XYZ file of C-alpha atoms in Angstrom:
198
model
C -49.445 13.238 1.388
C -48.151 15.380 4.206
C -45.325 17.875 3.907
C -43.506 16.069 6.714
C -43.766 12.770 4.795
C -42.479 14.282 1.545
C -39.663 16.095 3.336
C -38.688 12.953 5.211
C -38.593 10.970 1.945
C -36.483 13.694 0.302
C -34.014 13.681 3.205
C -33.819 9.866 3.169
C -33.372 9.834 -0.612
C -30.600 12.431 -0.419
C -28.861 10.536 2.382
C -29.050 7.308 0.369
C -27.504 9.012 -2.684
C -24.738 10.536 -0.535
C -23.965 7.154 1.035
C -23.947 5.510 -2.396
C -21.662 8.233 -3.782
C -19.185 7.633 -0.946
C -19.183 3.842 -1.383
C -16.174 2.376 -3.157
C -16.746 0.852 -6.566
C -14.712 -1.293 -8.938
C -12.507 0.937 -11.085
C -13.147 -1.343 -14.067
C -16.891 -2.083 -14.037
C -18.248 0.336 -11.363
C -19.825 -2.479 -9.322
C -19.813 -1.864 -5.552
C -16.908 -3.483 -3.717
C -16.771 -4.772 -0.153
C -14.605 -3.098 2.480
C -12.062 -5.899 1.971
C -11.502 -6.113 -1.779
C -8.773 -6.864 -4.295
C -6.580 -4.279 -5.993
C -4.936 -3.986 -9.381
C -1.666 -2.188 -9.924
C -1.729 -0.007 -13.022
C 1.868 -0.178 -14.247
C 1.431 2.737 -16.657
C 0.059 5.175 -14.083
C 1.824 3.550 -11.103
C -1.447 3.565 -9.159
C -3.478 1.043 -7.248
C -7.043 0.549 -8.425
C -9.955 -1.049 -6.579
C -11.427 -4.110 -8.253
C -14.424 -6.348 -7.541
C -14.161 -10.120 -7.178
C -15.301 -11.018 -10.725
C -12.955 -8.473 -12.334
C -10.029 -9.610 -10.169
C -10.384 -13.125 -11.605
C -9.684 -11.711 -15.068
C -6.206 -10.645 -13.938
C -5.236 -13.704 -11.896
C -2.960 -15.152 -14.609
C 0.616 -13.989 -15.138
C -0.009 -12.690 -18.679
C -3.439 -11.207 -18.044
C -3.949 -7.546 -18.862
C -0.901 -7.628 -21.142
C 1.165 -6.491 -18.157
C -0.658 -3.154 -17.906
C -2.680 -4.281 -14.888
C -1.251 -6.643 -12.285
C -3.339 -8.244 -9.567
C -1.898 -7.223 -6.200
C -1.228 -10.341 -4.093
C -2.452 -10.596 -0.505
C 0.634 -12.240 1.009
C 2.372 -10.705 4.008
C 5.538 -12.192 5.453
C 7.235 -10.895 8.574
C 10.995 -11.090 8.150
C 13.804 -11.197 10.656
C 15.886 -8.027 10.763
C 17.157 -7.114 7.294
C 20.221 -4.844 7.163
C 19.082 -2.373 4.497
C 22.136 -0.100 4.986
C 23.662 -1.663 1.867
C 20.834 -0.076 -0.150
C 22.022 3.424 0.775
C 18.691 4.905 1.845
C 19.120 6.851 5.115
C 15.457 6.732 6.109
C 13.899 4.563 8.800
C 10.402 4.324 7.303
C 10.660 3.168 3.695
C 9.525 0.548 1.210
C 11.602 -1.011 -1.558
C 9.905 -2.047 -4.796
C 11.700 -4.206 -7.357
C 10.575 -3.384 -10.902
C 10.009 -5.682 -13.872
C 12.997 -4.140 -15.682
C 15.360 -5.099 -12.832
C 15.552 -1.661 -11.223
C 14.591 -1.092 -7.595
C 13.021 2.017 -6.106
C 12.848 3.086 -2.491
C 9.912 5.189 -1.386
C 9.403 6.926 1.924
C 6.291 8.708 3.139
C 6.193 12.457 3.605
C 3.485 15.050 4.202
C 3.305 15.533 0.419
C 3.142 11.821 -0.489
C 5.838 9.275 -1.254
C 9.423 10.420 -1.922
C 11.296 8.185 -4.362
C 14.935 7.167 -4.792
C 16.611 4.781 -7.189
C 18.406 1.910 -5.450
C 21.436 0.156 -6.896
C 20.107 -3.121 -8.351
C 23.366 -4.928 -7.498
C 22.965 -3.857 -3.858
C 19.414 -5.285 -3.869
C 20.754 -8.582 -5.244
C 23.432 -8.594 -2.536
C 20.766 -8.065 0.129
C 18.608 -10.821 -1.395
C 21.618 -13.102 -1.054
C 21.552 -12.585 2.719
C 17.742 -12.850 2.928
C 16.498 -15.376 0.326
C 12.835 -14.408 0.859
C 13.565 -11.095 -0.893
C 14.147 -13.015 -4.119
C 10.451 -14.013 -3.990
C 9.139 -10.419 -3.982
C 6.897 -9.987 -7.039
C 8.063 -7.010 -9.118
C 5.780 -3.964 -9.075
C 3.128 -5.456 -6.761
C 5.067 -6.414 -3.605
C 7.619 -4.559 -1.521
C 10.011 -4.814 1.377
C 8.468 -2.511 4.000
C 10.813 -1.333 6.769
C 10.241 0.700 9.927
C 13.238 1.304 12.180
C 12.093 4.727 13.444
C 12.356 5.238 17.233
C 14.185 1.923 17.686
C 11.472 -0.226 16.087
C 12.453 -3.255 14.037
C 9.767 -4.066 11.480
C 10.668 -5.802 8.227
C 7.879 -7.179 6.036
C 7.191 -8.385 2.539
C 3.804 -6.824 1.829
C 1.470 -6.087 -1.079
C 2.053 -2.657 -2.619
C -1.385 -1.463 -1.467
C -0.224 -1.821 2.167
C 2.630 0.563 1.357
C 0.233 3.116 -0.079
C -1.989 2.784 2.993
C 1.041 3.524 5.176
C 1.825 6.629 3.083
C -1.808 7.733 3.534
C -1.505 7.304 7.323
C 1.536 9.596 7.385
C -0.093 12.209 5.141
C -3.296 12.158 7.161
C -1.637 12.513 10.560
C 1.303 14.835 9.774
C 1.132 18.251 11.454
C 3.602 21.125 11.217
C 7.250 20.765 10.249
C 8.156 17.781 12.415
C 4.979 15.728 12.036
C 3.437 16.522 15.398
C 2.521 14.118 18.162
C 0.033 11.964 16.241
C 1.952 10.699 13.226
C 4.376 8.261 14.880
C 1.805 6.592 17.174
C -0.405 6.184 14.061
C 2.491 4.584 12.152
C 3.182 2.250 15.091
C -0.506 1.217 15.132
C -0.327 0.559 11.395
C 2.563 -1.873 11.916
C 0.942 -3.469 14.973
C -2.130 -4.209 12.861
C -0.155 -6.009 10.125
C -0.725 -9.751 10.251
C 0.998 -12.491 8.333
C -1.040 -14.170 5.611
C -0.055 -16.660 2.914
C-alpha cells in the first residue's frame, strides 16, 4: 500500500461522509430523501419537516398523526387579483394562513424571518366571499401568497412550504437596511418559477 493510495482513500472517504452529512434526510425515519420530497407541517412547533415517500403515506389521511403532523399538499393555484386591503395588512409581500381554530395569520418576510400579524377572521370570510377559491385553502398547510411590491400582481394559493422558501429567499438575499439590490430580483425570480399544479 502506498502513502498516496491511503491518503487518496482517506480524502475520498472524508468527502463521502461530508456529502452524506449534507444530504437531506426524513425527519421521521432518517432515510435519505430526494431533492423533490414531501413535507409535514408540525402544528405544535409550527415548522415544516422533510419526509420520505413511505413516511408521507402514513399522514395522507385527514385524521392521521392525531392532527399533530399534517401532510403539506402540493397544489398551487394562480388566482386573479385579490383585493387584500380588507385584511388590513399594509405589506406587499405577505402570506395569509387560515388556522384550524378559525383564526387567520398574516406573515411577511424580513431579514430576521417571518413577521406575524393576526387578521380579523370576519374580514377573511368577507374576502373569501369575493374569491370562492379562498374557501378551499386547507388550514395550517396552505396559504394565500401575495406579492404586489414594485407594481407586481401575484396572488396564489400555495403549500405552506412554498411560503417558507420565499421567506428563506428574502433572508438569504437581504443586505443592509433597505435589502440591497439583490433581494427584489430574487423574489421576482421566485414568483416567476411558481407553476400551477393540481
